[in-house]
Coordinates of C-alpha atoms in Angstrom, one line a residue:
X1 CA 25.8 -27.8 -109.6
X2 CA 22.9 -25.8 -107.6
X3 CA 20.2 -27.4 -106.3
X4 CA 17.4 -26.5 -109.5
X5 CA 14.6 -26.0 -106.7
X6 CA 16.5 -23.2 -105.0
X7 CA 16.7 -21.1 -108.1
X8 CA 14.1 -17.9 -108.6
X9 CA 12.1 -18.3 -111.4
X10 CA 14.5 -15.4 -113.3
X11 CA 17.8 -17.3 -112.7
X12 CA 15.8 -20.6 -113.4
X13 CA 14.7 -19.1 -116.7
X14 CA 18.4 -18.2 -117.5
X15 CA 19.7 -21.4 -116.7
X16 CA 17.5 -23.0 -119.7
X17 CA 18.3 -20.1 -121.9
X18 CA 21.6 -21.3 -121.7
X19 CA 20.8 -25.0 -122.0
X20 CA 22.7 -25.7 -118.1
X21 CA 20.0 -28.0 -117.6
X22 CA 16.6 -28.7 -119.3
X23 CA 13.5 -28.3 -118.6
X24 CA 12.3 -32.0 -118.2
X25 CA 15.3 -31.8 -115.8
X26 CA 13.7 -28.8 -113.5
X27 CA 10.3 -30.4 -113.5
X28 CA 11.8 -33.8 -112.2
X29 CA 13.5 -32.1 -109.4
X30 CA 10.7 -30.5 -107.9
X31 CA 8.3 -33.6 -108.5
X32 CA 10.8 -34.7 -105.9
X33 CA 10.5 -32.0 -104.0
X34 CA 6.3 -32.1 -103.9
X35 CA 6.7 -35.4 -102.6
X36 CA 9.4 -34.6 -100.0
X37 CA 6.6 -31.8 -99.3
X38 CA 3.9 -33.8 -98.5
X39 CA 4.2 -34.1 -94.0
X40 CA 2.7 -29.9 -95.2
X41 CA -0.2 -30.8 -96.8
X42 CA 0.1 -28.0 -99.4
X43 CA -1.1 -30.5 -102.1
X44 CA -4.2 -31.5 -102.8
X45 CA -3.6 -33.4 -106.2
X46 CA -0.2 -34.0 -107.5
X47 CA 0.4 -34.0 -111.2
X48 CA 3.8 -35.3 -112.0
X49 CA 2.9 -36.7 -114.9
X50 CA 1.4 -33.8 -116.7
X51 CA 4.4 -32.2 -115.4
X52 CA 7.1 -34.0 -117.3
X53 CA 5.0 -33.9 -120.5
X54 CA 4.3 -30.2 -120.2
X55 CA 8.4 -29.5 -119.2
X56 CA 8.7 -31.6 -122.5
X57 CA 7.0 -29.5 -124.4
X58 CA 9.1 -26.5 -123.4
X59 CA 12.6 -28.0 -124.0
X60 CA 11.2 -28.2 -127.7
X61 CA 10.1 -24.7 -127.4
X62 CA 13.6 -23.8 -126.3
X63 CA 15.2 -25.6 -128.5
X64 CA 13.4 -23.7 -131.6
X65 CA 13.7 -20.6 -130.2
X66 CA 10.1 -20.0 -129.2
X67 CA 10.6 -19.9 -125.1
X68 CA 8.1 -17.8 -123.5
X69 CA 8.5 -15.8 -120.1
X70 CA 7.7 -18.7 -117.9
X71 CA 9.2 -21.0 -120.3
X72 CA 9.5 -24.6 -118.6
X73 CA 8.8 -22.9 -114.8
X74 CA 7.3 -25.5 -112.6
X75 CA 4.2 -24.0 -110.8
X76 CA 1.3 -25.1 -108.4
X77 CA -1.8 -23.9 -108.8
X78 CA -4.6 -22.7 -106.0
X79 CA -6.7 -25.4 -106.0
X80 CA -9.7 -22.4 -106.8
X81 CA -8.6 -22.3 -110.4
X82 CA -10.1 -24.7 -113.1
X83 CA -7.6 -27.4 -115.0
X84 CA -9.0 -29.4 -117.7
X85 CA -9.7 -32.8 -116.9
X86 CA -7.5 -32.3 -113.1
X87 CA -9.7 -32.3 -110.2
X88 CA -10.8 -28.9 -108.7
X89 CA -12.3 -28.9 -105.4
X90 CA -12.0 -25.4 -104.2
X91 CA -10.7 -27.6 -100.8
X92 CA -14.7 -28.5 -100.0
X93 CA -16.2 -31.8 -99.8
X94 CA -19.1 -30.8 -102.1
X95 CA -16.9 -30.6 -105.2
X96 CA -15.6 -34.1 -105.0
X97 CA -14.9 -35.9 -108.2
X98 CA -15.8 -32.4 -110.4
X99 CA -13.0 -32.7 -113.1
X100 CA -13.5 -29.3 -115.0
X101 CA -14.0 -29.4 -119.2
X102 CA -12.4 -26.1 -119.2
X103 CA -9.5 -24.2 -118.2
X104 CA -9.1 -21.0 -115.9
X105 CA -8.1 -18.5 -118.3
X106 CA -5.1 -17.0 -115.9
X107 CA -4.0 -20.8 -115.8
X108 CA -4.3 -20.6 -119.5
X109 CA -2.5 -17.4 -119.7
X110 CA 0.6 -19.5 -117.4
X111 CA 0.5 -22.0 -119.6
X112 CA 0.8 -20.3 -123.2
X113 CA 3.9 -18.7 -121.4
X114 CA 5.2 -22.0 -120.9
X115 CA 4.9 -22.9 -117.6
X116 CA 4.5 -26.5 -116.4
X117 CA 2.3 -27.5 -113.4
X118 CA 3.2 -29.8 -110.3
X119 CA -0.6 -30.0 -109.4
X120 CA -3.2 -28.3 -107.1
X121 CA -2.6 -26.5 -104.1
X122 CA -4.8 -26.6 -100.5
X123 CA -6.4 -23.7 -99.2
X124 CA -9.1 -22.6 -96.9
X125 CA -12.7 -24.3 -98.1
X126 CA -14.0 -21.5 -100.9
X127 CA -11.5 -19.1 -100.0
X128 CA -12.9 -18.4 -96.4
X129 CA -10.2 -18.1 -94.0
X130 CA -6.9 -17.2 -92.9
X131 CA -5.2 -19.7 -91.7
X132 CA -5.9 -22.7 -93.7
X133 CA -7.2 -24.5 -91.1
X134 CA -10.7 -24.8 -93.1
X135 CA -9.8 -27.3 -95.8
X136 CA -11.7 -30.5 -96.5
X137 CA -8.8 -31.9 -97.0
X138 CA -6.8 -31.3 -93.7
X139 CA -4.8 -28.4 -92.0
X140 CA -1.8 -27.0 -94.0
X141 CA 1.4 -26.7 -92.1
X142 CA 3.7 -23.8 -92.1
X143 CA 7.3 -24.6 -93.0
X144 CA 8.0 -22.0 -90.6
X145 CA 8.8 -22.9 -86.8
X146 CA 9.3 -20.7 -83.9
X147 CA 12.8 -20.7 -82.7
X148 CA 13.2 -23.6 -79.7
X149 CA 9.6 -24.5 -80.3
X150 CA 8.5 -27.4 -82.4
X151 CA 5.1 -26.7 -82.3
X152 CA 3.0 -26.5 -86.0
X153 CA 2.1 -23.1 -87.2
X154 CA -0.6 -21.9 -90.0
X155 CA 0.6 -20.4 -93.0
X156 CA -2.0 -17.9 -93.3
X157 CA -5.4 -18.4 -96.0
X158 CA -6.6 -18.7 -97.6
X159 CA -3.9 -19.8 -99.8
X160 CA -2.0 -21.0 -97.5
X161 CA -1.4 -24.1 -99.6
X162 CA 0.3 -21.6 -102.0
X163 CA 2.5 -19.8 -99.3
X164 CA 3.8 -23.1 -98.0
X165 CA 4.5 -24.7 -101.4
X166 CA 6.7 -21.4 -102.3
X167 CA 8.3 -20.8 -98.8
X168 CA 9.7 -24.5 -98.7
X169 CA 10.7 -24.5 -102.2
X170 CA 8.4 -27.2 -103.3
X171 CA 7.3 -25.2 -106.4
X172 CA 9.1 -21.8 -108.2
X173 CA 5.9 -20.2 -107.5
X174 CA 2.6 -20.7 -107.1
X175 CA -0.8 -18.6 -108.3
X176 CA -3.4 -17.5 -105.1
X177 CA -6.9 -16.0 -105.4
X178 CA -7.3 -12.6 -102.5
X179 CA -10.8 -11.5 -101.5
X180 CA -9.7 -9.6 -98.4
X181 CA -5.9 -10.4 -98.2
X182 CA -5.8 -14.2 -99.1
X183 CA -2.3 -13.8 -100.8
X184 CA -0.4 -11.0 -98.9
X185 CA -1.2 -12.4 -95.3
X186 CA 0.1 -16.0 -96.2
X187 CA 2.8 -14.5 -98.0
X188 CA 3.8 -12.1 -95.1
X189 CA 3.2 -15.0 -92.4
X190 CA 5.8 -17.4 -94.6
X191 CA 8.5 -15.1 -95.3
X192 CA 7.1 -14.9 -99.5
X193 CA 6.4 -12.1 -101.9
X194 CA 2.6 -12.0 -103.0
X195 CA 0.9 -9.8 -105.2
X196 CA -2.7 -8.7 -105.7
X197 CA -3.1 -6.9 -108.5
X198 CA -6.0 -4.3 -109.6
X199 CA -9.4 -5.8 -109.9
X200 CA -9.6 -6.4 -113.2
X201 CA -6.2 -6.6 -113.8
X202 CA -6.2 -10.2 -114.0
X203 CA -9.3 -12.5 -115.4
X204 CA -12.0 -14.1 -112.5
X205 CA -13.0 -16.6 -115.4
X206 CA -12.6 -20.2 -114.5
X207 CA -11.7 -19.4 -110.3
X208 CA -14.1 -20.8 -108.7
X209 CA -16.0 -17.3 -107.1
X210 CA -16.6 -16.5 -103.5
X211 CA -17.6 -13.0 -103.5
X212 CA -17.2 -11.6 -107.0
X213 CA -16.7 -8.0 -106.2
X214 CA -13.8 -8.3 -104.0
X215 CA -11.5 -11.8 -105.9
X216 CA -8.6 -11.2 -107.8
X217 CA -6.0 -13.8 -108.8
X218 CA -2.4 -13.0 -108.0
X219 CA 1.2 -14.2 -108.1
X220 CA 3.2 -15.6 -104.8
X221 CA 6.6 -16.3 -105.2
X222 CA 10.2 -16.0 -103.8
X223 CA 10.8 -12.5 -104.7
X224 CA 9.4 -9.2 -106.3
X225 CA 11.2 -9.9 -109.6
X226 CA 9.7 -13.4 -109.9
X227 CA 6.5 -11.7 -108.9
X228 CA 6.9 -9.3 -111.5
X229 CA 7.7 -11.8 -114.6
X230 CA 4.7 -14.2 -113.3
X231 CA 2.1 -10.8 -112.8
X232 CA 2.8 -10.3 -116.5
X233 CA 2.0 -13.6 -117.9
X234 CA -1.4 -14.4 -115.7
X235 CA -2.9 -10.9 -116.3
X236 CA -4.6 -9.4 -120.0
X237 CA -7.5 -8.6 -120.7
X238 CA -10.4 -11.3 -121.3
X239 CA -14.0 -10.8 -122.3
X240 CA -15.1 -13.6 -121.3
X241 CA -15.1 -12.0 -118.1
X242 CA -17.3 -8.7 -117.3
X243 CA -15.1 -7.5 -114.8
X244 CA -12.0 -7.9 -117.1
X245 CA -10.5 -4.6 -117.5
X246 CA -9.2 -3.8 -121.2
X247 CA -6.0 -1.9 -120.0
X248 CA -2.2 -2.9 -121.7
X249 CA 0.2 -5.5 -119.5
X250 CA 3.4 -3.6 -119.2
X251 CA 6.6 -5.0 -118.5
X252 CA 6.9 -4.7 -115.2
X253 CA 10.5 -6.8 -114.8
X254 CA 11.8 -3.7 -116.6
X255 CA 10.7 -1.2 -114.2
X256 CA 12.2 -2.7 -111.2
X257 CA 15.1 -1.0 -111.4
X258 CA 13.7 3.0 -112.0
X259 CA 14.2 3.0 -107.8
X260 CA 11.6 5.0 -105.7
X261 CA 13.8 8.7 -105.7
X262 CA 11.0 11.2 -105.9
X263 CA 8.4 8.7 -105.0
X264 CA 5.7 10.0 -102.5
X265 CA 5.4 7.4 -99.8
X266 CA 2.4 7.5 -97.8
X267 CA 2.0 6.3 -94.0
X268 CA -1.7 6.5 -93.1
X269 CA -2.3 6.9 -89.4
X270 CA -4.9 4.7 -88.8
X271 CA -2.7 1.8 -89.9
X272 CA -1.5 2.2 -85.6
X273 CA -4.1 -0.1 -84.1
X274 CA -4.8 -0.6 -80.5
X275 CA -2.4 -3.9 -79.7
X276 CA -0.3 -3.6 -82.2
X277 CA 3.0 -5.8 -81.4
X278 CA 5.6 -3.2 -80.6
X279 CA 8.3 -5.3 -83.3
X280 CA 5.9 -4.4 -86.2
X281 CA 5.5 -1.0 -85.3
X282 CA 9.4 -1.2 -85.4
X283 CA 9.8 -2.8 -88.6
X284 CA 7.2 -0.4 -90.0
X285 CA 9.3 2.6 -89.2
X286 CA 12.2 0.8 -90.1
X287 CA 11.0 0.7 -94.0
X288 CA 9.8 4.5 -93.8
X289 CA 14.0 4.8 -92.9
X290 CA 14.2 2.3 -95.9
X291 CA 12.3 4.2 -98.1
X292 CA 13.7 7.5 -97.2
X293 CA 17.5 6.6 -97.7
X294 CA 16.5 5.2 -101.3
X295 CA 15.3 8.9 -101.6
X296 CA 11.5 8.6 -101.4
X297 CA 9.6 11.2 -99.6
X298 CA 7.5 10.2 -96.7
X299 CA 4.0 11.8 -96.3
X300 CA 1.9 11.2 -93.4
X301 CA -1.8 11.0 -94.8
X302 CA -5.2 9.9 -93.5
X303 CA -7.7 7.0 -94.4
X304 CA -10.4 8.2 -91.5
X305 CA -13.1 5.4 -93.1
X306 CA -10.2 2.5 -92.4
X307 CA -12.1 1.6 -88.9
X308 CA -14.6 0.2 -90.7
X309 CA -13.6 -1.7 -93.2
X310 CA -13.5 -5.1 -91.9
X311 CA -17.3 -4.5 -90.3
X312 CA -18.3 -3.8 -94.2
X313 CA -16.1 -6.4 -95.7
X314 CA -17.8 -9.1 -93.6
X315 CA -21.0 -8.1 -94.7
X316 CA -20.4 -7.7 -98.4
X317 CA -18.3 -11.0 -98.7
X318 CA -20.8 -13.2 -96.9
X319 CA -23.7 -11.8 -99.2
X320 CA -21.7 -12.5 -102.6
X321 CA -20.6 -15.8 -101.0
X322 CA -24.1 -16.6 -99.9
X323 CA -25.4 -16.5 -103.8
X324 CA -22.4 -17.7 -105.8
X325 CA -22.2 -20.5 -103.4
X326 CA -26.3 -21.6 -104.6
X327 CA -25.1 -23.2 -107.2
X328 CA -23.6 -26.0 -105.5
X329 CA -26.7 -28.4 -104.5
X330 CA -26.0 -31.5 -105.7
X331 CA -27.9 -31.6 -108.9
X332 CA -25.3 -31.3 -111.9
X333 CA -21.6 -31.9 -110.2
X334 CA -19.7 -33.0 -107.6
X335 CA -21.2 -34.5 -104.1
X336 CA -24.8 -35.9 -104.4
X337 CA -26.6 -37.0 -100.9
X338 CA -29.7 -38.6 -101.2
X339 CA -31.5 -41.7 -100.0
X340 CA -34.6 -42.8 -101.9
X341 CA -37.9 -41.3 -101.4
X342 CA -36.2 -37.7 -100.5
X343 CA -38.0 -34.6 -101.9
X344 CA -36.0 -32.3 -104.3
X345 CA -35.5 -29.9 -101.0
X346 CA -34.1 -32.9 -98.9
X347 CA -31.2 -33.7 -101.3
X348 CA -30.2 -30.2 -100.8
X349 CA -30.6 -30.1 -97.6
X350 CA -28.5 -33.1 -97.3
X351 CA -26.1 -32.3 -99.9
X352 CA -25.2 -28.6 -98.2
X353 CA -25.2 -30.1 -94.9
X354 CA -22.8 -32.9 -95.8
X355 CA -20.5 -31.1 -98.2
X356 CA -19.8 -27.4 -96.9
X357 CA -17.5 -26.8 -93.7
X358 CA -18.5 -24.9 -91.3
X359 CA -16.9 -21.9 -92.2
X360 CA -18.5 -21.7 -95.1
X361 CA -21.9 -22.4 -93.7
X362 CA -21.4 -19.8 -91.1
X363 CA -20.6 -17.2 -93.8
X364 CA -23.3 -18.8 -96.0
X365 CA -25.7 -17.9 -93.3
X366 CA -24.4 -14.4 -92.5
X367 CA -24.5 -13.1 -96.1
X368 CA -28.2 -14.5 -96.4
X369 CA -28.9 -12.6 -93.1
X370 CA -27.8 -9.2 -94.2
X371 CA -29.5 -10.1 -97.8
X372 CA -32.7 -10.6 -96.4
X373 CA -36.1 -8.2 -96.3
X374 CA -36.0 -5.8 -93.8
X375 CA -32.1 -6.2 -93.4
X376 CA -30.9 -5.4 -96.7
X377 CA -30.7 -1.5 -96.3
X378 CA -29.7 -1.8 -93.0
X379 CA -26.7 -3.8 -93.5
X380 CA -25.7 -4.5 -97.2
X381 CA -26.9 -1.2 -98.4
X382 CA -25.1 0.8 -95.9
X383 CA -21.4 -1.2 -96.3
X384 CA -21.8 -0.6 -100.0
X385 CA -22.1 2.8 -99.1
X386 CA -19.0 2.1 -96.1
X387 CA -17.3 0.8 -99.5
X388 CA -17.6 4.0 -100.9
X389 CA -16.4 6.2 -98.7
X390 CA -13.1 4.1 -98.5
X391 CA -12.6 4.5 -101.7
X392 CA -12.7 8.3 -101.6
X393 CA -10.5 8.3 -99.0
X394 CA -7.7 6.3 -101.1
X395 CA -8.5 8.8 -103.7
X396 CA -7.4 12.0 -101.7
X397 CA -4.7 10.4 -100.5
X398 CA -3.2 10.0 -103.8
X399 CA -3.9 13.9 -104.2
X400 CA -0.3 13.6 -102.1
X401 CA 1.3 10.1 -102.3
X402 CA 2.2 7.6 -105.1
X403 CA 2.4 4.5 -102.6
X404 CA 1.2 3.5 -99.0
X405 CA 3.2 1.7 -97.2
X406 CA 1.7 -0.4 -94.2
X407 CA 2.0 -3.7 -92.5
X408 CA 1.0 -6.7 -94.4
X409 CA -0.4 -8.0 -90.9
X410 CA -1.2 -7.7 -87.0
X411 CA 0.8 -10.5 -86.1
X412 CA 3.6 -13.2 -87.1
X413 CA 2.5 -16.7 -87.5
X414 CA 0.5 -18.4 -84.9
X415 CA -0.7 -22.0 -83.7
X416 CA -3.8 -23.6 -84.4
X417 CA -6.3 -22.6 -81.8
X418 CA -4.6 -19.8 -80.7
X419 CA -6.5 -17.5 -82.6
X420 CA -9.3 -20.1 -82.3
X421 CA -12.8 -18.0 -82.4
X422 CA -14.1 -16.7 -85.9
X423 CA -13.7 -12.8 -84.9
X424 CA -9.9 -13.1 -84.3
X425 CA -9.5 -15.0 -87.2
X426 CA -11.4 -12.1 -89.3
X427 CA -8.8 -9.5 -87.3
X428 CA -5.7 -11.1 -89.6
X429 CA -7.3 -9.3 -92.0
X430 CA -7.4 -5.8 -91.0
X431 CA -4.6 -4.2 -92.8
X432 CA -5.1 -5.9 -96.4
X433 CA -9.2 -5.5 -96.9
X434 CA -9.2 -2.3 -97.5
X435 CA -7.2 -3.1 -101.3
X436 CA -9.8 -5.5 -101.6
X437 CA -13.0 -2.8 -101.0
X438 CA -11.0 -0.2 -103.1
X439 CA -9.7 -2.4 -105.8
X440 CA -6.0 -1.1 -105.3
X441 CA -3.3 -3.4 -105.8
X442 CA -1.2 -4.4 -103.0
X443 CA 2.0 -6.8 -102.1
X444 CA 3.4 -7.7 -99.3
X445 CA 7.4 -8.2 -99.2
X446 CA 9.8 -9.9 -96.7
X447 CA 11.0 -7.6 -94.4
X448 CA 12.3 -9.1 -91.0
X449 CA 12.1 -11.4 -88.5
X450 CA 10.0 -11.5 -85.1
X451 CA 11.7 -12.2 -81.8
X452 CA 10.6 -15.9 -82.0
X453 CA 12.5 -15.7 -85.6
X454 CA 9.0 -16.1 -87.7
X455 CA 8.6 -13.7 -90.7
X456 CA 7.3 -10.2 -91.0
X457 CA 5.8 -8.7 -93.8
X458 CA 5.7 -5.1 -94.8
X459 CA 2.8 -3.9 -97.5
X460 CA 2.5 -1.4 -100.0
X461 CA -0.3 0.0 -101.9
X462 CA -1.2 1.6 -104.8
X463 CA -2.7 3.4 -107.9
X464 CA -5.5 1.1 -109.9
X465 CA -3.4 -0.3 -112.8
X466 CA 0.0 1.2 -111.5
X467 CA 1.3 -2.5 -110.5
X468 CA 5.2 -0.6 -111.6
X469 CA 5.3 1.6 -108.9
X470 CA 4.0 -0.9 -106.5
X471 CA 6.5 -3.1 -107.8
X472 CA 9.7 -1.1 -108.2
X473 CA 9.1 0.5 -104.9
X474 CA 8.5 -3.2 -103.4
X475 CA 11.8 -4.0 -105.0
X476 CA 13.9 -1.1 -103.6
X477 CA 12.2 -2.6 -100.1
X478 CA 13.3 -5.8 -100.7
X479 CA 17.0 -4.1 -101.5
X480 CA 17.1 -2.5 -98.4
X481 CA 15.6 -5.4 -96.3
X482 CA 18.0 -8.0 -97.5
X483 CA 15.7 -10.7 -96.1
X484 CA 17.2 -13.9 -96.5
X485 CA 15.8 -16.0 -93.6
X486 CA 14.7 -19.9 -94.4
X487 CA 11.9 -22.3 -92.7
X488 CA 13.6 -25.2 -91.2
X489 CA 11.6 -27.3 -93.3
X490 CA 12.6 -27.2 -97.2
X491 CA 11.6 -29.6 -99.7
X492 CA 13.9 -28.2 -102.2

């Protein structure tokens, strides 16, 4: 019989619908495969347990008839998200112990559609980085290995603990939070399909926030039709969150197949940065030939505010961080430092100082810079104006496209120090912030291989709400690409 861990989450859905294994089955191969897993560090917490009970639960869905559309699909979970009573640390030493009374409601959304969890993924501490080389709780590996070199790779953040998990076939798929590109640069530097949907497509209630305006919850999984099923069941409408947009889910597994004929493709030209590695700029071209053959039409267009997007994301991100991130000061959860005789103001001194990274303090710092009298115009008010403007731009350029198409990043996946100073780590980002100051959505798909054999993504980006076309024109990429390259290290 197949190995259960290698199956998609579409074929694994079929193989219970015709009872070839069970559910309970599926979960106890891949709490195998989480342990076999662990020399990545993708896991934080590991919840076999829960997952055998919950996989139970679905084989007497099944059995009655009542499978949902993740029916008995064994998932992990960015450890952003809140599970009742499972610890949530956000991957930050100041959350320790904080065991949430509530549930994220795109967790609950999973779960109501069946799906079963293996536990809590790593990431970068509160989101902030791309390489997952911020955590509290150590480095996450990449399964990926450049070829005649043993050396360990980062799998992009920041949920890198996500695009690890997926890429080695420790979990079917997992869920990731992306504030400037958190899921499609992990998924692009893995060889995985990740998806951020509109803002407000999917709930922010219950993911623990880092800069409100700009997170969005998202699928990452094997391929664009398991990205497709999962999008479905995380996102609805919710009003218990304000920036929950009350828009219908479609199915968006059923418009995979429309193709992209008559589809305008877009290629903006300031996508070409200086330095760009000659083999993307290949593999770029090589998807407008793609696109073209599946009978698209490609349209040059232009995004001229694009240069300054990543200035005027890194001051918009830091401020939001700077005040969601008040709330942790040791006072009513997690880490508490305090020796007797401190002042209210020395425990949260000591607290801060002892239980954020310093990532987040240097972001911490920056958005309470720019937040500050006598800076505020200066530098907040004017990249909310920046914002704006990129906007407008996307805007036009849907006057004469349905779809950009782009590179989901500036490089393949690199070493730890390598790309060792904060500014070149905030350069990973430059191609996906822009969905993030717009609110498009965007997804990166598997599209080749570098000359060291490491994955390359290319992106696409579209309409707010029109996650089909994004999807089915993702899909005929995927077609076309045929990418089926494997890290040397599986779990599964």
């Amino acid at each position: 019989m197949t190995k259960l861990t290698s199956l998609t989450i579409a074929q694994a859905r079929e193989g219970l619908k015709n009872k070839e294994f069970s559910a309970v089955e599926l979960a106890t191969e891949y709490n195998a495969a989480v342990e076999a897993a662990r020399p990545l560090n993708a896991f934080i917490t590991e919840t076999p347990e829960k997952a055998l009970e919950m996989a139970k639960a679905s084989d007497d869905r099944i059995a009655k008839g009542e499978a949902g559309i993740m029916e008995g699909i064994p998932l992990g979970i960015k450890d952003l998200f809140c599970t009742e009573d499972v610890l949530t640390t956000a991957a930050s030493h100041i959350l320790d112990g904080f065991k949430p009374q509530y549930e994220s409601t795109v967790t609950t959304n999973l779960w109501k559609s069946g799906a079963t969890m293996l536990g809590k993924l790593n990431l970068d501490q509160f989101a902030m980085g791309s390489a997952n080389i911020t955590s509290f709780y150590g480095d996450v590996v990449n399964p990926w290995k450049r070829e005649g070199d043993n050396t360990d790779l980062v799998p992009g953040g920041s949920s890198g603990g996500s695009s690890a998990a997926v890429a080695a076939h420790a979990v079917a798929a997992a869920t990731g939070t992306d504030t400037g590109g958190s899921i499609r640069q992990p998924a692009a530097l893995t060889g995985t399909v990740g998806i951020k949907p509109t803002y407000g497509r999917c709930s922010r209630w219950g993911i623990v926030a880092f800069a409100s305006s700009l997170d969005q919850a998202g699928p990452m999984t094997r391929d664009v039709r398991d990205a497709s099923i999962m999008l479905e069941a995380m996102a609805g409408y919710d009003p218990k969150d304000a920036t929950s947009v009350n828009v219908p889910v479609p199915n968006y597994e059923a418009s995979l197949e429309n193709g992209v004929k008559g589809l305008r493709i877009g290629i903006p030209k300031e996508y070409r940065v200086d330095g760009m590695p000659a083999e993307i700029e290949k593999l770029w071209q090589q998807g407008i030939e793609w696109l073209k053959a599946a009978g698209a039409e490609i349209v040059d267009v232009s995004l001229p505010h694009t240069k300054y997007a990543l200035p005027a994301y890194y001051i918009v991100a830091p401020a939001e961080a700077s005040s969601n991130l008040s709330r942790y000061d040791g006072v009513r959860y997690g880490l508490r430092v305090c020796d007797e005789g401190d002042s209210l103001d020395d425990m949260y001194e000591k607290t801060r100082a002892a239980g954020f990274g310093d990532e987040v303090k240097r972001r911490v710092m920056i958005g309470a810079y720019v937040l500050s009298a006598g800076y505020y115009d200066a530098y907040y008010l004017k990249a909310q104006k920046v914002r704006t403007r990129i906007a407008e731009d996307f805007n036009n350029a849907w006057k004469s496209c349905d779809v950009l198409l782009t590179p989901s990043t500036p490089s393949a996946a690199f070493a730890k120090g390598e790309n060792s100073d904060p500014l070149s780590m905030y350069l990973n980002d430059v191609f996906t912030v822009t969905a993030n100051l717009a609110g498009l959505p965007g997804i990166s798909v598997p599209a080749g291989l570098d000359s060291n054999g490491l994955p390359l993504g290319l992106q696409l980006l579209g309409k707010p709400f029109d996650e089909e076309t994004v999807l089915r024109t993702a899909f005929a990429l995927e077609q076309a690409a045929g990418f089926e390259a494997k890290p040397q290290f599986m779990a599964g």
